[in-house]
CSV table of C-alpha atoms in Angstrom, one decimal:
chain,number,residue,atom,x,y,z
H,16,UNK,CA,-8.5,-25.1,45.5
H,17,UNK,CA,-7.5,-26.6,42.3
H,18,UNK,CA,-8.6,-26.4,38.7
H,19,UNK,CA,-7.8,-28.0,35.0
H,20,UNK,CA,-6.9,-25.6,32.8
H,21,UNK,CA,-5.4,-26.0,29.3
H,22,UNK,CA,-2.0,-24.6,28.8
H,23,UNK,CA,-0.7,-23.7,24.9
H,24,UNK,CA,2.8,-23.8,24.1
H,25,UNK,CA,3.9,-21.4,20.8
H,26,UNK,CA,7.0,-21.2,18.9
H,27,UNK,CA,10.2,-21.3,21.3
H,28,UNK,CA,8.2,-22.4,24.5
H,29,UNK,CA,6.5,-25.5,22.1
H,30,UNK,CA,10.4,-26.3,21.1
H,31,UNK,CA,11.4,-26.2,25.0
H,32,UNK,CA,8.8,-28.4,26.3
H,33,UNK,CA,8.3,-30.5,23.1
H,34,UNK,CA,4.5,-29.7,23.3
H,35,UNK,CA,1.8,-28.2,21.9
H,36,UNK,CA,-0.5,-28.3,24.4
H,37,UNK,CA,-1.4,-30.1,27.8
H,38,UNK,CA,-4.0,-30.3,30.6
H,39,UNK,CA,-2.7,-29.1,34.2
H,40,UNK,CA,-3.9,-28.4,37.7
H,41,UNK,CA,-3.5,-25.2,39.2
H,42,UNK,CA,-4.5,-23.3,42.4
H,43,UNK,CA,-7.7,-21.2,40.9
H,44,UNK,CA,-6.6,-17.8,42.1
H,45,UNK,CA,-2.8,-17.0,42.1
H,46,UNK,CA,-0.4,-14.6,40.7
H,47,UNK,CA,0.9,-14.4,36.9
H,48,UNK,CA,4.1,-15.0,37.9
H,49,UNK,CA,3.2,-17.8,40.2
H,50,UNK,CA,1.0,-19.7,37.4
H,51,UNK,CA,4.5,-18.8,35.4
H,52,UNK,CA,6.5,-20.5,38.2
H,53,UNK,CA,4.2,-23.5,38.0
H,54,UNK,CA,4.8,-24.6,34.5
H,55,UNK,CA,8.5,-23.9,34.9
H,56,UNK,CA,8.7,-26.2,37.3
H,57,UNK,CA,7.2,-28.6,35.0
H,58,UNK,CA,9.3,-27.8,32.3
H,59,UNK,CA,12.5,-26.3,34.0
H,60,UNK,CA,14.2,-25.2,30.5
H,61,UNK,CA,11.2,-22.6,29.9
H,62,UNK,CA,13.4,-20.8,32.4
H,63,UNK,CA,15.5,-19.2,29.4
H,64,UNK,CA,12.5,-17.4,28.3
H,65,UNK,CA,11.7,-15.5,31.6
H,66,UNK,CA,13.0,-11.8,30.4
H,67,UNK,CA,10.8,-12.0,27.6
H,68,UNK,CA,7.4,-14.2,27.5
H,69,UNK,CA,4.4,-13.1,28.5
H,70,UNK,CA,0.8,-15.1,29.5
H,71,UNK,CA,-2.6,-14.8,27.7
H,72,UNK,CA,-5.4,-15.8,30.1
H,73,UNK,CA,-8.3,-16.7,28.1
H,74,UNK,CA,-7.1,-14.9,25.4
H,75,UNK,CA,-5.9,-11.8,27.2
H,76,UNK,CA,-2.5,-10.9,27.6
H,77,UNK,CA,-0.8,-10.6,31.1
H,78,UNK,CA,2.6,-9.8,32.0
H,79,UNK,CA,4.3,-11.8,34.4
H,80,UNK,CA,3.7,-10.2,38.1
H,81,UNK,CA,1.6,-9.8,41.3
H,82,UNK,CA,-1.3,-9.4,38.9
H,83,UNK,CA,-4.0,-11.8,40.1
H,84,UNK,CA,-5.5,-14.4,37.8
H,85,UNK,CA,-8.8,-16.3,38.6
H,86,UNK,CA,-8.9,-19.3,36.8
H,87,UNK,CA,-12.2,-21.4,36.0
H,88,UNK,CA,-12.0,-25.4,34.8
H,89,UNK,CA,-11.1,-25.4,31.1
H,90,UNK,CA,-9.5,-22.2,30.8
H,91,UNK,CA,-7.1,-21.2,28.3
H,92,UNK,CA,-3.7,-20.1,28.7
H,93,UNK,CA,-1.1,-19.6,26.7
H,94,UNK,CA,2.7,-19.0,27.0
H,95,UNK,CA,3.6,-16.1,24.4
H,96,UNK,CA,7.3,-15.9,23.3
H,97,UNK,CA,8.3,-12.5,21.7
H,98,UNK,CA,5.8,-11.9,18.7
H,99,UNK,CA,7.4,-11.8,15.3
H,100,UNK,CA,4.2,-12.2,12.8
H,101,UNK,CA,3.6,-9.7,9.9
C,24,UNK,CA,-19.7,-8.0,-5.1
C,25,UNK,CA,-18.0,-4.6,-6.4
C,26,UNK,CA,-21.4,-3.5,-7.9
C,27,UNK,CA,-22.9,-2.9,-4.9
C,28,UNK,CA,-22.5,-0.7,-1.6
C,29,UNK,CA,-22.0,-3.0,1.3
C,30,UNK,CA,-21.3,-2.0,4.8
C,31,UNK,CA,-17.9,-1.9,6.1
C,32,UNK,CA,-16.1,-5.2,6.1
C,33,UNK,CA,-13.7,-6.5,8.1
C,34,UNK,CA,-12.3,-9.6,6.9
C,35,UNK,CA,-9.7,-12.0,8.2
C,36,UNK,CA,-7.4,-14.9,6.7
C,37,UNK,CA,-5.2,-16.9,8.3
C,38,UNK,CA,-4.4,-19.5,5.6
C,39,UNK,CA,-1.5,-22.1,4.4
C,40,UNK,CA,-2.2,-21.4,0.6
C,41,UNK,CA,-0.3,-18.5,-0.9
C,42,UNK,CA,-1.5,-15.2,-0.9
C,43,UNK,CA,-2.9,-12.8,-3.8
C,44,UNK,CA,-2.3,-9.1,-3.8
C,45,UNK,CA,-5.6,-9.3,-6.3
C,46,UNK,CA,-7.6,-11.1,-4.0
C,47,UNK,CA,-6.8,-8.9,-1.0
C,48,UNK,CA,-7.4,-5.4,-3.4
C,49,UNK,CA,-10.4,-7.0,-5.0
C,50,UNK,CA,-12.1,-7.6,-1.6
C,51,UNK,CA,-11.4,-4.2,-0.2
C,52,UNK,CA,-12.4,-2.2,-3.4
C,53,UNK,CA,-16.0,-0.6,-3.4
C,54,UNK,CA,-17.7,1.9,-6.0
C,55,UNK,CA,-17.9,4.6,-3.2
C,56,UNK,CA,-13.8,4.7,-2.4
C,57,UNK,CA,-11.0,6.4,-4.5
C,58,UNK,CA,-8.3,4.7,-2.7
C,59,UNK,CA,-7.1,1.4,-1.6
C,60,UNK,CA,-3.9,1.1,0.5
C,61,UNK,CA,-2.0,-2.1,0.7
C,62,UNK,CA,1.2,-3.6,2.4
C,63,UNK,CA,2.9,-6.8,1.5
C,64,UNK,CA,5.0,-8.4,3.8
C,65,UNK,CA,7.6,-10.7,2.2
C,66,UNK,CA,10.4,-13.4,3.0
C,67,UNK,CA,13.6,-11.7,2.9
C,68,UNK,CA,16.8,-14.0,2.0
C,69,UNK,CA,19.1,-12.7,5.0
C,70,UNK,CA,18.7,-12.0,8.6
C,71,UNK,CA,21.3,-10.8,10.5
C,72,UNK,CA,24.0,-11.6,8.0
C,73,UNK,CA,22.5,-15.2,7.7
C,74,UNK,CA,21.1,-16.8,4.2
C,75,UNK,CA,17.7,-17.3,4.8
C,76,UNK,CA,15.7,-20.3,2.9
C,77,UNK,CA,12.4,-20.3,3.9
C,78,UNK,CA,10.1,-18.9,6.7
C,79,UNK,CA,7.8,-21.0,8.6
C,80,UNK,CA,4.9,-19.4,10.5
C,81,UNK,CA,2.5,-20.3,13.0
C,82,UNK,CA,-0.2,-18.7,15.1
C,83,UNK,CA,-2.4,-18.6,18.2
C,84,UNK,CA,-5.3,-18.7,15.7
C,85,UNK,CA,-8.5,-17.8,17.7
C,86,UNK,CA,-6.6,-14.9,19.9
C,87,UNK,CA,-4.7,-13.6,16.5
C,88,UNK,CA,-8.1,-13.3,14.9
C,89,UNK,CA,-9.5,-11.5,18.1
C,90,UNK,CA,-6.3,-9.3,18.1
C,91,UNK,CA,-6.7,-8.4,14.8
C,92,UNK,CA,-10.4,-7.2,15.3
C,93,UNK,CA,-9.6,-5.1,18.0
C,94,UNK,CA,-6.9,-3.6,15.7
C,95,UNK,CA,-9.5,-3.0,13.3
C,96,UNK,CA,-11.8,-1.5,15.8
C,97,UNK,CA,-8.9,1.1,16.7
C,98,UNK,CA,-8.7,2.0,13.1
C,99,UNK,CA,-12.1,2.9,12.4
C,100,UNK,CA,-12.1,4.9,15.5
C,101,UNK,CA,-8.8,6.7,14.4
C,102,UNK,CA,-10.1,7.0,10.4
C,103,UNK,CA,-13.8,7.3,10.5
C,104,UNK,CA,-14.1,7.2,6.7
C,105,UNK,CA,-11.9,3.6,6.3
C,106,UNK,CA,-14.3,1.5,4.5
C,107,UNK,CA,-13.5,-2.0,3.8
C,108,UNK,CA,-10.5,-4.0,6.0
C,109,UNK,CA,-8.7,-7.1,5.1
C,110,UNK,CA,-5.6,-8.8,6.3
C,111,UNK,CA,-4.4,-12.3,4.9
C,112,UNK,CA,-1.7,-14.2,6.6
C,113,UNK,CA,-0.1,-17.0,5.5
C,114,UNK,CA,0.9,-20.0,7.9
C,115,UNK,CA,3.3,-22.7,7.6
C,116,UNK,CA,6.1,-22.6,5.1
C,117,UNK,CA,6.7,-19.5,3.4
C,118,UNK,CA,9.4,-19.6,0.8
C,119,UNK,CA,11.4,-16.3,0.1
C,120,UNK,CA,10.4,-13.5,-1.9
C,121,UNK,CA,6.8,-15.0,-1.5
C,122,UNK,CA,4.4,-12.7,0.6
C,123,UNK,CA,3.6,-13.4,4.4
C,124,UNK,CA,1.1,-10.8,4.9
C,125,UNK,CA,-0.9,-8.8,2.9
C,126,UNK,CA,-3.2,-5.8,4.5
C,127,UNK,CA,-6.0,-4.2,2.1
C,128,UNK,CA,-7.7,-1.1,3.1
C,129,UNK,CA,-10.2,1.1,1.3
C,130,UNK,CA,-11.1,4.7,1.8
C,131,UNK,CA,-13.3,7.6,-0.1
C,132,UNK,CA,-10.0,9.6,-0.1
C,133,UNK,CA,-6.4,8.3,0.1
C,134,UNK,CA,-5.1,9.9,3.0
C,135,UNK,CA,-7.1,7.9,5.6
C,136,UNK,CA,-6.3,4.4,3.9
C,137,UNK,CA,-2.3,5.0,3.7
C,138,UNK,CA,-2.5,6.2,7.5
C,139,UNK,CA,-4.3,3.2,8.5
C,140,UNK,CA,-2.5,0.5,6.4
C,141,UNK,CA,0.8,2.0,8.4
C,142,UNK,CA,-0.5,1.6,11.5
C,143,UNK,CA,-2.4,-1.8,11.0
C,144,UNK,CA,0.9,-3.5,10.0
C,145,UNK,CA,2.7,-1.8,13.1
C,146,UNK,CA,-0.1,-2.5,15.3
C,147,UNK,CA,-0.3,-6.5,14.0
C,148,UNK,CA,3.5,-7.0,14.5
C,149,UNK,CA,3.3,-5.7,18.3
C,150,UNK,CA,0.0,-7.2,19.4
C,151,UNK,CA,-1.2,-10.4,16.9
C,152,UNK,CA,0.0,-14.0,18.2
C,153,UNK,CA,2.0,-15.0,15.2
C,154,UNK,CA,5.7,-16.3,15.3
C,155,UNK,CA,8.1,-16.9,12.2
C,156,UNK,CA,10.9,-19.2,12.3
C,157,UNK,CA,14.0,-18.6,10.0
C,158,UNK,CA,15.1,-21.5,8.6
C,159,UNK,CA,19.0,-20.4,7.5
C,160,UNK,CA,21.6,-22.1,5.3
C,161,UNK,CA,24.6,-23.0,6.9
C,162,UNK,CA,28.1,-21.8,5.9
C,163,UNK,CA,28.9,-24.7,3.4
C,164,UNK,CA,32.8,-24.2,4.1
C,165,UNK,CA,32.4,-25.1,7.6
C,166,UNK,CA,30.5,-28.3,7.2
C,167,UNK,CA,32.5,-30.3,5.0
C,168,UNK,CA,30.7,-29.2,1.7
C,169,UNK,CA,27.2,-30.2,3.3
C,170,UNK,CA,24.5,-28.2,3.1
C,171,UNK,CA,22.7,-28.2,6.4
C,172,UNK,CA,19.7,-26.1,8.0
C,173,UNK,CA,19.1,-25.0,11.4
C,174,UNK,CA,16.3,-23.8,13.2
C,175,UNK,CA,15.9,-20.7,15.3
C,176,UNK,CA,13.7,-19.2,16.9
C,177,UNK,CA,13.6,-15.4,15.5
C,178,UNK,CA,13.3,-12.6,17.5
W,30,UNK,CA,13.1,-12.3,-12.3
W,31,UNK,CA,12.5,-12.8,-8.5
W,32,UNK,CA,14.9,-15.4,-7.9
W,33,UNK,CA,17.8,-12.6,-8.6
W,34,UNK,CA,18.8,-9.7,-6.9
W,35,UNK,CA,18.9,-6.9,-9.7
W,36,UNK,CA,19.7,-3.1,-9.4
W,37,UNK,CA,16.9,-1.0,-8.5
W,38,UNK,CA,14.4,-1.0,-11.3
W,39,UNK,CA,12.3,2.1,-11.9
W,40,UNK,CA,9.3,0.8,-14.0
W,41,UNK,CA,6.5,3.2,-15.4
W,42,UNK,CA,3.6,1.9,-17.8
W,43,UNK,CA,0.7,4.2,-19.3
W,44,UNK,CA,-1.8,1.5,-21.0
W,45,UNK,CA,-5.0,1.4,-22.2
W,46,UNK,CA,-5.5,-2.1,-20.4
W,47,UNK,CA,-6.9,-2.9,-17.4
W,48,UNK,CA,-4.5,-2.7,-14.2
W,49,UNK,CA,-3.7,-5.7,-12.0
W,50,UNK,CA,-2.3,-5.3,-8.5
W,51,UNK,CA,-0.7,-8.7,-8.7
W,52,UNK,CA,1.5,-7.6,-12.0
W,53,UNK,CA,2.5,-4.1,-10.0
W,54,UNK,CA,3.2,-6.3,-6.5
W,55,UNK,CA,5.4,-8.9,-8.8
W,56,UNK,CA,7.1,-6.3,-10.6
W,57,UNK,CA,8.6,-4.5,-6.9
W,58,UNK,CA,9.2,-8.1,-5.2
W,59,UNK,CA,12.6,-8.7,-4.5
W,60,UNK,CA,14.3,-11.5,-2.4
W,61,UNK,CA,16.6,-8.9,-0.1
W,62,UNK,CA,13.4,-6.9,0.6
W,63,UNK,CA,10.8,-7.7,3.5
W,64,UNK,CA,8.0,-5.1,2.6
W,65,UNK,CA,6.0,-3.6,-0.6
W,66,UNK,CA,3.6,-1.0,0.0
W,67,UNK,CA,1.2,-0.1,-2.7
W,68,UNK,CA,-1.6,2.7,-3.2
W,69,UNK,CA,-4.2,1.8,-5.7
W,70,UNK,CA,-6.3,4.7,-7.1
W,71,UNK,CA,-9.6,3.6,-8.1
W,72,UNK,CA,-12.7,5.0,-9.9
W,73,UNK,CA,-15.3,6.6,-7.5
W,74,UNK,CA,-19.4,6.4,-8.3
W,75,UNK,CA,-20.0,10.0,-7.0
W,76,UNK,CA,-18.1,13.3,-7.8
W,77,UNK,CA,-19.4,16.8,-5.7
W,78,UNK,CA,-22.8,14.8,-5.0
W,79,UNK,CA,-23.3,13.8,-9.0
W,80,UNK,CA,-23.5,10.2,-10.1
W,81,UNK,CA,-20.1,9.1,-12.4
W,82,UNK,CA,-20.6,6.4,-14.4
W,83,UNK,CA,-17.1,6.3,-15.6
W,84,UNK,CA,-13.9,8.4,-15.9
W,85,UNK,CA,-11.8,9.0,-19.0
W,86,UNK,CA,-7.6,9.8,-18.7
W,87,UNK,CA,-5.8,11.4,-21.1
W,88,UNK,CA,-1.8,12.1,-20.4
W,89,UNK,CA,1.0,14.3,-22.1
W,90,UNK,CA,2.7,10.6,-22.2
W,91,UNK,CA,6.2,11.9,-23.0
W,92,UNK,CA,6.5,14.5,-20.0
W,93,UNK,CA,4.2,12.2,-17.9
W,94,UNK,CA,7.2,9.7,-18.1
W,95,UNK,CA,10.0,12.4,-17.5
W,96,UNK,CA,7.7,13.7,-14.3
W,97,UNK,CA,7.6,10.6,-13.3
W,98,UNK,CA,11.4,9.7,-13.4
W,99,UNK,CA,11.9,13.0,-11.5
W,100,UNK,CA,9.7,11.5,-8.6
W,101,UNK,CA,11.4,8.3,-8.4
W,102,UNK,CA,14.7,10.3,-8.6
W,103,UNK,CA,13.6,12.1,-5.2
W,104,UNK,CA,12.3,9.2,-3.7
W,105,UNK,CA,15.5,7.0,-3.8
W,106,UNK,CA,17.2,10.6,-2.5
W,107,UNK,CA,15.1,10.8,0.4
W,108,UNK,CA,14.5,6.7,1.3
W,109,UNK,CA,17.8,5.3,0.1
W,110,UNK,CA,16.9,1.7,0.9
W,111,UNK,CA,13.9,2.0,-1.8
W,112,UNK,CA,14.5,-0.8,-3.9
W,113,UNK,CA,12.2,-1.1,-7.0
W,114,UNK,CA,9.8,1.6,-8.1
W,115,UNK,CA,6.8,0.6,-10.1
W,116,UNK,CA,3.7,2.7,-11.4
W,117,UNK,CA,1.0,1.8,-13.7
W,118,UNK,CA,-1.5,4.3,-14.8
W,119,UNK,CA,-4.2,3.6,-17.1
W,120,UNK,CA,-5.5,5.9,-19.9
W,121,UNK,CA,-8.6,6.2,-21.8
W,122,UNK,CA,-11.9,5.0,-20.4
W,123,UNK,CA,-12.2,3.6,-16.6
W,124,UNK,CA,-15.2,2.5,-15.2
W,125,UNK,CA,-16.4,2.5,-11.7
W,126,UNK,CA,-14.5,0.7,-9.1
W,127,UNK,CA,-11.7,0.0,-11.5
W,128,UNK,CA,-7.9,0.9,-10.9
W,129,UNK,CA,-6.7,4.4,-12.5
W,130,UNK,CA,-3.4,4.0,-10.8
W,131,UNK,CA,-1.5,1.3,-9.4
W,132,UNK,CA,1.8,2.0,-7.5
W,133,UNK,CA,4.0,-0.4,-5.6
W,134,UNK,CA,7.6,0.1,-4.0
W,135,UNK,CA,9.7,-2.3,-2.1
W,136,UNK,CA,12.2,-1.7,0.8
W,137,UNK,CA,14.1,-3.9,3.1
W,138,UNK,CA,12.2,-2.8,6.1
W,139,UNK,CA,8.6,-1.4,5.8
W,140,UNK,CA,8.9,2.1,6.7
W,141,UNK,CA,10.6,3.3,4.2
W,142,UNK,CA,8.2,2.1,1.5
W,143,UNK,CA,5.0,3.1,3.2
W,144,UNK,CA,6.3,6.7,3.7
W,145,UNK,CA,7.6,6.7,-0.1
W,146,UNK,CA,4.1,5.1,-1.6
W,147,UNK,CA,2.6,8.2,0.2
W,148,UNK,CA,5.4,10.5,-1.3
W,149,UNK,CA,4.7,9.0,-4.4
W,150,UNK,CA,0.5,9.3,-5.0
W,151,UNK,CA,0.8,12.9,-3.9
W,152,UNK,CA,3.8,14.4,-5.9
W,153,UNK,CA,2.2,12.3,-9.2
W,154,UNK,CA,-1.3,14.1,-8.4
W,155,UNK,CA,0.4,17.5,-8.1
W,156,UNK,CA,2.9,17.1,-11.0
W,157,UNK,CA,2.3,14.1,-13.4
W,158,UNK,CA,0.6,15.7,-17.1
W,159,UNK,CA,-2.5,13.6,-16.7
W,160,UNK,CA,-5.9,14.2,-16.6
W,161,UNK,CA,-9.5,12.4,-15.9
W,162,UNK,CA,-12.9,13.6,-17.1
W,163,UNK,CA,-16.1,12.5,-15.4
W,164,UNK,CA,-18.7,11.3,-17.1
W,165,UNK,CA,-21.7,11.8,-15.1
W,166,UNK,CA,-25.5,10.3,-15.4
W,167,UNK,CA,-27.7,13.2,-15.6
W,168,UNK,CA,-30.9,13.4,-13.4
W,169,UNK,CA,-33.4,11.2,-15.1
W,170,UNK,CA,-36.4,13.2,-13.8
W,171,UNK,CA,-35.1,16.6,-15.1
W,172,UNK,CA,-34.7,14.9,-18.8
W,173,UNK,CA,-38.0,13.7,-19.7
W,174,UNK,CA,-36.7,10.2,-18.6
W,175,UNK,CA,-34.0,10.1,-20.9
W,176,UNK,CA,-30.5,9.4,-19.2
W,177,UNK,CA,-27.9,11.7,-20.9
W,178,UNK,CA,-24.7,12.1,-20.0
W,179,UNK,CA,-22.4,15.3,-20.1
W,180,UNK,CA,-18.5,15.4,-19.9
W,181,UNK,CA,-16.8,18.0,-17.4
W,182,UNK,CA,-13.7,18.9,-16.8
W,183,UNK,CA,-12.4,17.7,-13.3
W,184,UNK,CA,-10.9,20.2,-11.3
E,3,UNK,CA,12.5,36.8,-35.9
E,4,UNK,CA,9.7,33.8,-35.9
E,5,UNK,CA,10.1,30.2,-35.5
E,6,UNK,CA,7.6,27.6,-36.0
E,7,UNK,CA,6.6,25.3,-32.8
E,8,UNK,CA,4.4,22.3,-32.4
E,9,UNK,CA,1.4,23.1,-29.7
E,10,UNK,CA,-0.4,20.7,-27.7
E,11,UNK,CA,-3.7,21.0,-26.3
E,12,UNK,CA,-5.1,18.8,-23.3
E,13,UNK,CA,-8.0,18.3,-21.3
E,14,UNK,CA,-10.1,21.3,-21.2
E,15,UNK,CA,-8.1,23.4,-23.7
E,16,UNK,CA,-8.4,20.6,-26.2
E,17,UNK,CA,-12.0,20.7,-25.8
E,18,UNK,CA,-12.2,24.4,-26.2
E,19,UNK,CA,-9.9,24.6,-29.3
E,20,UNK,CA,-11.2,21.4,-30.8
E,21,UNK,CA,-7.6,20.5,-31.4
E,22,UNK,CA,-5.0,17.8,-29.8
E,23,UNK,CA,-1.8,20.1,-31.5
E,24,UNK,CA,-1.5,22.5,-34.3
E,25,UNK,CA,2.1,23.8,-35.5
E,26,UNK,CA,2.1,28.0,-34.9
E,27,UNK,CA,4.7,30.6,-36.1
E,28,UNK,CA,5.8,32.8,-32.8
E,29,UNK,CA,8.5,35.3,-31.9
E,30,UNK,CA,12.0,33.4,-30.9
E,31,UNK,CA,12.3,35.3,-27.9
E,32,UNK,CA,9.0,36.6,-25.8
E,33,UNK,CA,7.5,36.0,-22.1
E,34,UNK,CA,5.4,33.1,-21.1
E,35,UNK,CA,2.5,35.5,-20.5
E,36,UNK,CA,3.4,36.9,-24.2
E,37,UNK,CA,3.3,33.3,-25.4
E,38,UNK,CA,-0.4,32.3,-23.8
E,39,UNK,CA,-1.9,35.5,-25.4
E,40,UNK,CA,-0.4,34.3,-28.5
E,41,UNK,CA,-2.7,31.2,-28.0
E,42,UNK,CA,-5.9,32.8,-26.7
E,43,UNK,CA,-5.5,35.5,-30.0
E,44,UNK,CA,-6.0,32.4,-32.1
E,45,UNK,CA,-8.3,30.9,-29.8
E,46,UNK,CA,-10.3,33.4,-27.9
E,47,UNK,CA,-12.5,31.2,-25.6
E,48,UNK,CA,-9.0,29.8,-24.1
E,49,UNK,CA,-9.4,32.9,-21.9
E,50,UNK,CA,-11.7,31.2,-19.4
E,51,UNK,CA,-8.4,29.1,-18.5
E,52,UNK,CA,-6.1,32.1,-18.0
E,53,UNK,CA,-6.6,31.9,-13.9
E,54,UNK,CA,-5.8,28.1,-14.0
E,55,UNK,CA,-3.6,27.1,-16.8
E,56,UNK,CA,0.4,27.0,-16.9
E,57,UNK,CA,2.4,25.9,-20.1
E,58,UNK,CA,5.1,23.2,-20.6
E,59,UNK,CA,8.3,24.5,-22.5
E,60,UNK,CA,10.3,21.5,-24.2
E,61,UNK,CA,8.3,19.1,-21.4
E,62,UNK,CA,9.3,21.6,-18.6
E,63,UNK,CA,6.3,23.7,-16.6
E,64,UNK,CA,6.5,27.4,-17.1
E,65,UNK,CA,4.1,29.6,-15.2
E,66,UNK,CA,2.3,32.7,-17.2
E,67,UNK,CA,4.5,35.5,-16.2
E,68,UNK,CA,7.5,37.7,-17.4
E,69,UNK,CA,9.6,34.5,-17.7
E,70,UNK,CA,11.9,34.8,-21.0
E,71,UNK,CA,11.4,32.0,-23.3
E,72,UNK,CA,13.5,31.2,-26.1
E,73,UNK,CA,11.9,28.9,-28.4
E,74,UNK,CA,13.8,27.0,-31.6
E,75,UNK,CA,11.8,25.3,-34.5
E,76,UNK,CA,10.4,22.3,-33.9
E,77,UNK,CA,9.9,23.2,-30.2
E,78,UNK,CA,7.0,21.3,-28.4
E,79,UNK,CA,4.9,23.7,-26.3
E,80,UNK,CA,2.0,22.6,-23.9
E,81,UNK,CA,-0.9,24.0,-22.6
E,82,UNK,CA,-1.5,22.2,-19.3
E,83,UNK,CA,-4.9,22.9,-17.3
E,84,UNK,CA,-4.9,21.4,-13.8
E,85,UNK,CA,-3.9,18.1,-13.5
E,86,UNK,CA,-6.0,15.6,-12.1
E,87,UNK,CA,-4.2,12.3,-12.6
E,88,UNK,CA,-4.4,9.9,-9.8
């Protein structure tokens, strides 16, 4: 079953997609890597970030891998390129 | 504010305004503390040999605040006598030589706040979702005398 | 002042005026530096369980300046990328919660200035000829309701 | 042979002697301990500082002991109680 989530793009991922945020529909249960691949399917140029990027799901960091992600309607997922604050 | 003993304060501000060292030191001053340690991150005029004109910062604001609170919590676990902790981070355009971040921490004695500030800036840089983009001046000679800017994402 | 690259500056001020964190951070800012680390020593409201009303500082001024210069020299030997070093120390009466000393050090990257500030305040406390005298509030009950002060030399 | 020096008193030593400075005549060559004892002879209550105090001769620290001190006319000697700046 699918659910609608809000995806936030920051830094280089925002430049690549040309978006700050978008609502998308994804499976309720998937791995963090599958979630990333879903984003790359929509924005193929995101693939250049593959080695550097992590996600934040409901404001908690999640590395790309086999870790299961369980999503509910309205959940916030963010694309997190390498940090450079301070 | 400084005349009374408040409980330990966690103070966070993400702002487009210019930062002030006095504002941060005033925020963490307390009558039972003998020490305030501070770190100020400023915009450098060069990065990897290229001339930087200005920096631009963006943040995942709500998560940046929650990550900062996690850092503050772990500071209080490591240095139990730390009193107030204040982080001001600037967003948007920051010209060269201006502060992008100011951290201030007070403690009764100096060692705790000195160590805690060092920990805080290292943790901030590695865990708080904030990004800077350097705006470079291109080499004039290779561009027919026209000054151009080029935005790149900083690692 | 901040728009140009000066050579490394050693800045010392012993003053009866109120100190300012902004004045010290402005003095050490430089366009090629990304970091300013600061330490602010403030007057505590208690010492060994007694209530302190204010502190009074005196200095052997000429020797204090020469000892500070020795500290600056050894900082530059230990951390060669340190850019500007500034110490402002207040003399005379300093009310509770006000700054008695502010140290500011700039460097291209943060580690050097953070470590150098820690070294500087420790060295200052152990080698610079400055003394503080705590002015205490005596216990009202044992003095027929009359508030008295008692000057003692702090160790 | 004697020479005239300027002695500076700070912190507790100034309170004890009631003086900020004074000119005194002392031997040109003596040990730092003898120099201290000369000061105590003039201000006996200084003796309470014996275990804590050091001197500064021409703005260089000198501990009390057998170290020889060579003085010239006008030299500055300071009594340095335990430091407490910062």
